[in-house]
């Protein structure tokens, strides 16, 4: 079987969302003939989740461009070391350095409103004590996560959140694939979940090609799918 000359875009969702959050972006990419995979992200910890994404990528025949939203950016930073990954696209995302955690990167900048609106719960762990996971308080979800998305949609998204294991904030990245692979980054200018300064800093440090969308919320892939898909297309074209 011949490998496809067009890289496959693998879209990695972040915390408090699922792969359906990429629906508009997927439709845009498919309309331009770009192969797409949007795998589920377990959201149970940086090392385990990155290993899962690397496994998905390495089983694709041909080159892959990894795209990460939010916490998904931390995962593609590690998973991007997979041999067939040819580029990285960060969408309103954390761009970690090797040995750095989400908490450390965030700690360099003022907190976003997300921090004070997290709700804790526990989940069972086989053979161990229950572990802590977090979601966004549903009342705060529209303003924090998706301020530029219609209220009818955010009300649904708020109750369909996928929780993130709290341990993910303190685990450190075992690699930084952007040191050896080209990267692109989209900064959501009105992001209330990740301070836009965190996004700008990480993108600059990685030497990424940066696009900033003024007024865009954290849910930029939902509210501005065409602009997000355009940046992914740029990455796919550049690495073809």
PDB file of C-alpha atoms in Angstrom:
ATOM      1  CA  UNK A   1       0.000   0.000   0.000  1.00  0.00           C
ATOM      2  CA  UNK A   2       1.443   3.360  -1.004  1.00  0.00           C
ATOM      3  CA  UNK A   3       1.671   6.006   1.679  1.00  0.00           C
ATOM      4  CA  UNK A   4      -0.518   9.043   1.042  1.00  0.00           C
ATOM      5  CA  UNK A   5       1.573  12.045  -0.046  1.00  0.00           C
ATOM      6  CA  UNK A   6      -0.869  14.361   1.789  1.00  0.00           C
ATOM      7  CA  UNK A   7      -0.283  14.249   5.531  1.00  0.00           C
ATOM      8  CA  UNK A   8      -3.207  13.114   7.662  1.00  0.00           C
ATOM      9  CA  UNK A   9      -4.369  15.752  10.145  1.00  0.00           C
ATOM     10  CA  UNK A  10      -4.808  14.125  13.566  1.00  0.00           C
ATOM     11  CA  UNK A  11      -6.972  16.426  15.693  1.00  0.00           C
ATOM     12  CA  UNK A  12      -6.462  16.071  19.446  1.00  0.00           C
ATOM     13  CA  UNK A  13      -9.144  17.633  21.642  1.00  0.00           C
ATOM     14  CA  UNK A  14      -8.379  19.080  25.068  1.00  0.00           C
ATOM     15  CA  UNK A  15     -10.004  18.955  28.485  1.00  0.00           C
ATOM     16  CA  UNK A  16     -13.724  19.597  29.041  1.00  0.00           C
ATOM     17  CA  UNK A  17     -14.497  18.692  25.394  1.00  0.00           C
ATOM     18  CA  UNK A  18     -14.521  15.687  23.065  1.00  0.00           C
ATOM     19  CA  UNK A  19     -13.660  14.942  19.425  1.00  0.00           C
ATOM     20  CA  UNK A  20     -17.020  16.383  18.288  1.00  0.00           C
ATOM     21  CA  UNK A  21     -15.615  19.834  19.116  1.00  0.00           C
ATOM     22  CA  UNK A  22     -13.628  19.501  15.858  1.00  0.00           C
ATOM     23  CA  UNK A  23     -16.763  18.870  13.703  1.00  0.00           C
ATOM     24  CA  UNK A  24     -16.659  22.185  11.807  1.00  0.00           C
ATOM     25  CA  UNK A  25     -12.892  21.927  11.282  1.00  0.00           C
ATOM     26  CA  UNK A  26     -13.207  18.315  10.054  1.00  0.00           C
ATOM     27  CA  UNK A  27     -15.856  19.323   7.486  1.00  0.00           C
ATOM     28  CA  UNK A  28     -13.607  22.154   6.223  1.00  0.00           C
ATOM     29  CA  UNK A  29     -10.546  19.896   5.893  1.00  0.00           C
ATOM     30  CA  UNK A  30     -12.513  17.108   4.204  1.00  0.00           C
ATOM     31  CA  UNK A  31     -13.889  19.596   1.675  1.00  0.00           C
ATOM     32  CA  UNK A  32     -10.247  20.274   0.684  1.00  0.00           C
ATOM     33  CA  UNK A  33      -9.403  16.579   0.377  1.00  0.00           C
ATOM     34  CA  UNK A  34      -7.278  16.412   3.529  1.00  0.00           C
ATOM     35  CA  UNK A  35      -7.474  13.084   5.385  1.00  0.00           C
ATOM     36  CA  UNK A  36      -8.505  13.573   9.015  1.00  0.00           C
ATOM     37  CA  UNK A  37      -8.581  11.475  12.186  1.00  0.00           C
ATOM     38  CA  UNK A  38     -10.041  12.875  15.447  1.00  0.00           C
ATOM     39  CA  UNK A  39      -9.265  10.306  18.157  1.00  0.00           C
ATOM     40  CA  UNK A  40     -10.687  10.289  21.679  1.00  0.00           C
ATOM     41  CA  UNK A  41      -8.307  11.729  24.269  1.00  0.00           C
ATOM     42  CA  UNK A  42      -8.477   9.787  27.577  1.00  0.00           C
ATOM     43  CA  UNK A  43      -7.683  12.925  29.689  1.00  0.00           C
ATOM     44  CA  UNK A  44      -6.126  10.795  32.431  1.00  0.00           C
ATOM     45  CA  UNK A  45      -2.557  12.149  32.525  1.00  0.00           C
ATOM     46  CA  UNK A  46       0.118  13.682  30.318  1.00  0.00           C
ATOM     47  CA  UNK A  47       2.366  10.633  29.795  1.00  0.00           C
ATOM     48  CA  UNK A  48      -0.482   8.140  29.288  1.00  0.00           C
ATOM     49  CA  UNK A  49      -2.505  10.439  27.015  1.00  0.00           C
ATOM     50  CA  UNK A  50       0.556  11.362  24.926  1.00  0.00           C
ATOM     51  CA  UNK A  51       1.424   7.664  24.532  1.00  0.00           C
ATOM     52  CA  UNK A  52      -2.139   7.041  23.331  1.00  0.00           C
ATOM     53  CA  UNK A  53      -1.916   9.832  20.725  1.00  0.00           C
ATOM     54  CA  UNK A  54       1.567   8.705  19.592  1.00  0.00           C
ATOM     55  CA  UNK A  55       0.164   5.202  19.122  1.00  0.00           C
ATOM     56  CA  UNK A  56      -2.720   6.543  16.995  1.00  0.00           C
ATOM     57  CA  UNK A  57      -0.304   8.601  14.870  1.00  0.00           C
ATOM     58  CA  UNK A  58       2.243   5.825  14.347  1.00  0.00           C
ATOM     59  CA  UNK A  59      -0.448   3.435  13.076  1.00  0.00           C
ATOM     60  CA  UNK A  60      -1.408   5.830  10.269  1.00  0.00           C
ATOM     61  CA  UNK A  61       0.128   4.964   6.917  1.00  0.00           C
ATOM     62  CA  UNK A  62       2.099   8.005   5.790  1.00  0.00           C
ATOM     63  CA  UNK A  63       2.959  11.408   7.259  1.00  0.00           C
ATOM     64  CA  UNK A  64       0.909  13.006  10.062  1.00  0.00           C
ATOM     65  CA  UNK A  65       0.356  16.604  11.159  1.00  0.00           C
ATOM     66  CA  UNK A  66      -0.660  16.594  14.827  1.00  0.00           C
ATOM     67  CA  UNK A  67      -3.124  19.308  15.866  1.00  0.00           C
ATOM     68  CA  UNK A  68      -3.728  19.949  19.576  1.00  0.00           C
ATOM     69  CA  UNK A  69      -6.341  22.165  21.222  1.00  0.00           C
ATOM     70  CA  UNK A  70      -5.751  23.391  24.784  1.00  0.00           C
ATOM     71  CA  UNK A  71      -4.352  20.487  26.886  1.00  0.00           C
ATOM     72  CA  UNK A  72      -4.073  18.604  23.577  1.00  0.00           C
ATOM     73  CA  UNK A  73      -1.166  20.940  22.776  1.00  0.00           C
ATOM     74  CA  UNK A  74       0.813  19.468  25.670  1.00  0.00           C
ATOM     75  CA  UNK A  75       0.118  15.985  24.300  1.00  0.00           C
ATOM     76  CA  UNK A  76       1.239  16.678  20.717  1.00  0.00           C
ATOM     77  CA  UNK A  77       4.430  18.224  22.132  1.00  0.00           C
ATOM     78  CA  UNK A  78       5.337  14.781  23.509  1.00  0.00           C
ATOM     79  CA  UNK A  79       3.572  12.530  20.958  1.00  0.00           C
ATOM     80  CA  UNK A  80       5.068  14.546  18.096  1.00  0.00           C
ATOM     81  CA  UNK A  81       8.333  12.657  18.501  1.00  0.00           C
ATOM     82  CA  UNK A  82       6.639   9.727  16.664  1.00  0.00           C
ATOM     83  CA  UNK A  83       8.629   9.081  13.505  1.00  0.00           C
ATOM     84  CA  UNK A  84       5.901   9.833  10.943  1.00  0.00           C
ATOM     85  CA  UNK A  85       4.829  13.146  12.537  1.00  0.00           C
ATOM     86  CA  UNK A  86       5.989  15.935  10.201  1.00  0.00           C
ATOM     87  CA  UNK A  87       4.397  19.012  11.794  1.00  0.00           C
ATOM     88  CA  UNK A  88       2.576  20.353  14.860  1.00  0.00           C
ATOM     89  CA  UNK A  89      -0.349  22.772  15.017  1.00  0.00           C
ATOM     90  CA  UNK A  90      -1.295  24.366  18.340  1.00  0.00           C
ATOM     91  CA  UNK A  91      -4.848  25.744  18.630  1.00  0.00           C
ATOM     92  CA  UNK A  92      -5.393  27.938  21.744  1.00  0.00           C
ATOM     93  CA  UNK A  93      -2.994  25.487  23.329  1.00  0.00           C
ATOM     94  CA  UNK A  94      -0.261  24.850  25.848  1.00  0.00           C
ATOM     95  CA  UNK A  95       3.156  24.544  24.191  1.00  0.00           C
ATOM     96  CA  UNK A  96       5.309  22.889  26.854  1.00  0.00           C
ATOM     97  CA  UNK A  97       9.079  22.561  26.961  1.00  0.00           C
ATOM     98  CA  UNK A  98      10.786  19.307  27.918  1.00  0.00           C
ATOM     99  CA  UNK A  99      10.658  18.857  31.715  1.00  0.00           C
ATOM    100  CA  UNK A 100       7.912  21.484  32.122  1.00  0.00           C
ATOM    101  CA  UNK A 101       4.379  20.963  33.488  1.00  0.00           C
ATOM    102  CA  UNK A 102       1.132  22.767  32.660  1.00  0.00           C
ATOM    103  CA  UNK A 103       1.197  24.283  36.156  1.00  0.00           C
ATOM    104  CA  UNK A 104       4.730  25.629  35.682  1.00  0.00           C
ATOM    105  CA  UNK A 105       3.963  27.176  32.286  1.00  0.00           C
ATOM    106  CA  UNK A 106       0.732  28.747  33.575  1.00  0.00           C
ATOM    107  CA  UNK A 107       2.499  29.936  36.714  1.00  0.00           C
ATOM    108  CA  UNK A 108       4.628  32.377  34.700  1.00  0.00           C
ATOM    109  CA  UNK A 109       1.518  34.444  33.921  1.00  0.00           C
ATOM    110  CA  UNK A 110      -1.602  35.752  35.713  1.00  0.00           C
ATOM    111  CA  UNK A 111      -4.331  33.144  36.183  1.00  0.00           C
ATOM    112  CA  UNK A 112      -7.220  33.011  33.744  1.00  0.00           C
ATOM    113  CA  UNK A 113     -10.841  32.947  35.041  1.00  0.00           C
ATOM    114  CA  UNK A 114     -10.763  29.164  34.513  1.00  0.00           C
ATOM    115  CA  UNK A 115      -8.699  28.611  37.662  1.00  0.00           C
ATOM    116  CA  UNK A 116     -11.358  29.888  40.075  1.00  0.00           C
ATOM    117  CA  UNK A 117     -14.172  28.071  38.244  1.00  0.00           C
ATOM    118  CA  UNK A 118     -12.954  24.473  38.371  1.00  0.00           C
ATOM    119  CA  UNK A 119     -15.132  21.894  40.078  1.00  0.00           C
ATOM    120  CA  UNK A 120     -13.549  18.809  41.646  1.00  0.00           C
ATOM    121  CA  UNK A 121     -14.869  15.244  41.698  1.00  0.00           C
ATOM    122  CA  UNK A 122     -13.239  11.825  42.091  1.00  0.00           C
ATOM    123  CA  UNK A 123     -12.995   8.768  39.871  1.00  0.00           C
ATOM    124  CA  UNK A 124     -12.115   5.169  40.811  1.00  0.00           C
ATOM    125  CA  UNK A 125      -8.576   3.855  40.201  1.00  0.00           C
ATOM    126  CA  UNK A 126      -8.081   0.092  40.302  1.00  0.00           C
ATOM    127  CA  UNK A 127      -5.969  -0.961  43.287  1.00  0.00           C
ATOM    128  CA  UNK A 128      -5.562   2.613  44.576  1.00  0.00           C
ATOM    129  CA  UNK A 129      -7.399   5.456  46.266  1.00  0.00           C
ATOM    130  CA  UNK A 130      -9.880   7.421  44.084  1.00  0.00           C
ATOM    131  CA  UNK A 131      -8.183  10.172  42.066  1.00  0.00           C
ATOM    132  CA  UNK A 132      -9.291  13.779  41.560  1.00  0.00           C
ATOM    133  CA  UNK A 133     -10.646  15.100  38.275  1.00  0.00           C
ATOM    134  CA  UNK A 134     -11.879  18.570  37.321  1.00  0.00           C
ATOM    135  CA  UNK A 135     -14.546  20.129  35.116  1.00  0.00           C
ATOM    136  CA  UNK A 136     -15.626  23.743  34.664  1.00  0.00           C
ATOM    137  CA  UNK A 137     -18.532  24.907  36.819  1.00  0.00           C
ATOM    138  CA  UNK A 138     -21.463  24.662  34.318  1.00  0.00           C
ATOM    139  CA  UNK A 139     -22.688  28.191  35.160  1.00  0.00           C
ATOM    140  CA  UNK A 140     -19.262  29.640  34.331  1.00  0.00           C
ATOM    141  CA  UNK A 141     -18.658  27.405  31.295  1.00  0.00           C
ATOM    142  CA  UNK A 142     -20.125  29.729  28.607  1.00  0.00           C
ATOM    143  CA  UNK A 143     -18.079  32.775  29.673  1.00  0.00           C
ATOM    144  CA  UNK A 144     -14.872  30.852  30.427  1.00  0.00           C
ATOM    145  CA  UNK A 145     -14.793  28.349  27.573  1.00  0.00           C
ATOM    146  CA  UNK A 146     -16.998  29.495  24.736  1.00  0.00           C
ATOM    147  CA  UNK A 147     -18.024  33.165  24.984  1.00  0.00           C
ATOM    148  CA  UNK A 148     -18.352  33.522  21.182  1.00  0.00           C
ATOM    149  CA  UNK A 149     -20.496  30.381  20.746  1.00  0.00           C
ATOM    150  CA  UNK A 150     -24.339  30.655  20.769  1.00  0.00           C
ATOM    151  CA  UNK A 151     -25.857  30.146  24.247  1.00  0.00           C
ATOM    152  CA  UNK A 152     -28.010  27.243  23.031  1.00  0.00           C
ATOM    153  CA  UNK A 153     -24.832  25.386  22.084  1.00  0.00           C
ATOM    154  CA  UNK A 154     -22.851  26.253  25.239  1.00  0.00           C
ATOM    155  CA  UNK A 155     -25.681  25.019  27.473  1.00  0.00           C
ATOM    156  CA  UNK A 156     -25.272  21.594  25.853  1.00  0.00           C
ATOM    157  CA  UNK A 157     -21.440  21.681  25.927  1.00  0.00           C
ATOM    158  CA  UNK A 158     -21.477  22.636  29.628  1.00  0.00           C
ATOM    159  CA  UNK A 159     -23.241  19.421  30.643  1.00  0.00           C
ATOM    160  CA  UNK A 160     -21.352  17.188  28.186  1.00  0.00           C
ATOM    161  CA  UNK A 161     -17.870  18.044  29.515  1.00  0.00           C
ATOM    162  CA  UNK A 162     -15.121  15.416  29.640  1.00  0.00           C
ATOM    163  CA  UNK A 163     -13.257  15.786  32.968  1.00  0.00           C
ATOM    164  CA  UNK A 164      -9.463  16.068  33.170  1.00  0.00           C
ATOM    165  CA  UNK A 165      -7.449  14.205  35.816  1.00  0.00           C
ATOM    166  CA  UNK A 166      -6.016  16.833  38.170  1.00  0.00           C
ATOM    167  CA  UNK A 167      -2.648  15.011  38.050  1.00  0.00           C
ATOM    168  CA  UNK A 168      -2.260  16.221  34.440  1.00  0.00           C
ATOM    169  CA  UNK A 169      -1.403  19.715  35.746  1.00  0.00           C
ATOM    170  CA  UNK A 170       1.749  18.558  37.556  1.00  0.00           C
ATOM    171  CA  UNK A 171       3.138  15.887  35.190  1.00  0.00           C
ATOM    172  CA  UNK A 172       6.100  17.087  33.151  1.00  0.00           C
ATOM    173  CA  UNK A 173       6.617  16.692  29.404  1.00  0.00           C
ATOM    174  CA  UNK A 174       9.193  14.001  28.557  1.00  0.00           C
ATOM    175  CA  UNK A 175      10.018  15.616  25.186  1.00  0.00           C
ATOM    176  CA  UNK A 176       9.377  18.741  23.099  1.00  0.00           C
ATOM    177  CA  UNK A 177       8.853  17.710  19.476  1.00  0.00           C
ATOM    178  CA  UNK A 178       8.797  21.360  18.300  1.00  0.00           C
ATOM    179  CA  UNK A 179      12.576  21.408  18.788  1.00  0.00           C
ATOM    180  CA  UNK A 180      12.983  19.197  15.705  1.00  0.00           C
ATOM    181  CA  UNK A 181       9.687  19.610  13.813  1.00  0.00           C
ATOM    182  CA  UNK A 182       8.003  22.684  12.277  1.00  0.00           C
ATOM    183  CA  UNK A 183       5.093  24.171  14.197  1.00  0.00           C
ATOM    184  CA  UNK A 184       2.159  26.525  13.711  1.00  0.00           C
ATOM    185  CA  UNK A 185       0.058  28.173  16.422  1.00  0.00           C
ATOM    186  CA  UNK A 186      -3.293  29.898  16.645  1.00  0.00           C
ATOM    187  CA  UNK A 187      -3.720  32.309  19.547  1.00  0.00           C
ATOM    188  CA  UNK A 188      -7.304  32.968  20.690  1.00  0.00           C
ATOM    189  CA  UNK A 189      -7.160  36.665  21.572  1.00  0.00           C
ATOM    190  CA  UNK A 190     -10.104  36.630  24.019  1.00  0.00           C
ATOM    191  CA  UNK A 191      -9.368  33.255  25.624  1.00  0.00           C
ATOM    192  CA  UNK A 192     -10.637  33.069  29.219  1.00  0.00           C
ATOM    193  CA  UNK A 193      -9.528  29.464  29.843  1.00  0.00           C
ATOM    194  CA  UNK A 194      -5.827  29.836  28.971  1.00  0.00           C
ATOM    195  CA  UNK A 195      -4.327  33.313  29.325  1.00  0.00           C
ATOM    196  CA  UNK A 196      -3.531  34.346  25.695  1.00  0.00           C
ATOM    197  CA  UNK A 197      -0.081  35.390  26.990  1.00  0.00           C
ATOM    198  CA  UNK A 198       0.587  31.714  27.795  1.00  0.00           C
ATOM    199  CA  UNK A 199      -0.303  30.804  24.194  1.00  0.00           C
ATOM    200  CA  UNK A 200       1.851  33.605  22.737  1.00  0.00           C
ATOM    201  CA  UNK A 201       4.834  32.755  24.947  1.00  0.00           C
ATOM    202  CA  UNK A 202       4.774  29.042  24.098  1.00  0.00           C
ATOM    203  CA  UNK A 203       4.318  29.665  20.378  1.00  0.00           C
ATOM    204  CA  UNK A 204       7.189  32.169  20.276  1.00  0.00           C
ATOM    205  CA  UNK A 205       9.485  29.858  22.238  1.00  0.00           C
ATOM    206  CA  UNK A 206       8.733  27.052  19.779  1.00  0.00           C
ATOM    207  CA  UNK A 207       9.467  29.299  16.800  1.00  0.00           C
ATOM    208  CA  UNK A 208       5.946  28.605  15.510  1.00  0.00           C
ATOM    209  CA  UNK A 209       4.251  30.437  12.641  1.00  0.00           C
ATOM    210  CA  UNK A 210       1.588  32.327  14.592  1.00  0.00           C
ATOM    211  CA  UNK A 211      -1.914  33.488  13.671  1.00  0.00           C
ATOM    212  CA  UNK A 212      -3.905  35.447  16.244  1.00  0.00           C
ATOM    213  CA  UNK A 213      -7.699  35.717  16.080  1.00  0.00           C
ATOM    214  CA  UNK A 214      -8.901  38.773  17.937  1.00  0.00           C
ATOM    215  CA  UNK A 215     -12.074  38.232  19.961  1.00  0.00           C
ATOM    216  CA  UNK A 216     -11.876  34.421  19.697  1.00  0.00           C
ATOM    217  CA  UNK A 217     -12.762  32.355  22.773  1.00  0.00           C
ATOM    218  CA  UNK A 218     -11.065  29.175  23.940  1.00  0.00           C
ATOM    219  CA  UNK A 219     -13.597  27.228  21.835  1.00  0.00           C
ATOM    220  CA  UNK A 220     -12.165  28.773  18.657  1.00  0.00           C
ATOM    221  CA  UNK A 221     -12.431  25.463  16.764  1.00  0.00           C
ATOM    222  CA  UNK A 222     -16.201  25.576  17.356  1.00  0.00           C
ATOM    223  CA  UNK A 223     -16.704  29.306  16.732  1.00  0.00           C
ATOM    224  CA  UNK A 224     -14.164  29.854  13.916  1.00  0.00           C
ATOM    225  CA  UNK A 225     -13.713  26.475  12.179  1.00  0.00           C
ATOM    226  CA  UNK A 226     -12.698  27.958   8.827  1.00  0.00           C
ATOM    227  CA  UNK A 227      -9.794  29.978  10.257  1.00  0.00           C
ATOM    228  CA  UNK A 228      -8.614  26.993  12.290  1.00  0.00           C
ATOM    229  CA  UNK A 229      -8.828  24.722   9.227  1.00  0.00           C
ATOM    230  CA  UNK A 230      -6.947  27.303   7.123  1.00  0.00           C
ATOM    231  CA  UNK A 231      -3.970  27.165   9.500  1.00  0.00           C
ATOM    232  CA  UNK A 232      -4.021  23.343   9.481  1.00  0.00           C
ATOM    233  CA  UNK A 233      -4.123  23.418   5.662  1.00  0.00           C
ATOM    234  CA  UNK A 234      -1.066  25.703   5.671  1.00  0.00           C
ATOM    235  CA  UNK A 235       0.766  23.131   7.819  1.00  0.00           C
ATOM    236  CA  UNK A 236      -0.337  20.216   5.632  1.00  0.00           C
ATOM    237  CA  UNK A 237       0.737  22.058   2.456  1.00  0.00           C
ATOM    238  CA  UNK A 238       4.096  23.039   3.944  1.00  0.00           C
ATOM    239  CA  UNK A 239       4.871  19.456   5.007  1.00  0.00           C
ATOM    240  CA  UNK A 240       3.532  17.672   1.883  1.00  0.00           C
TER     241      UNK A 240
END
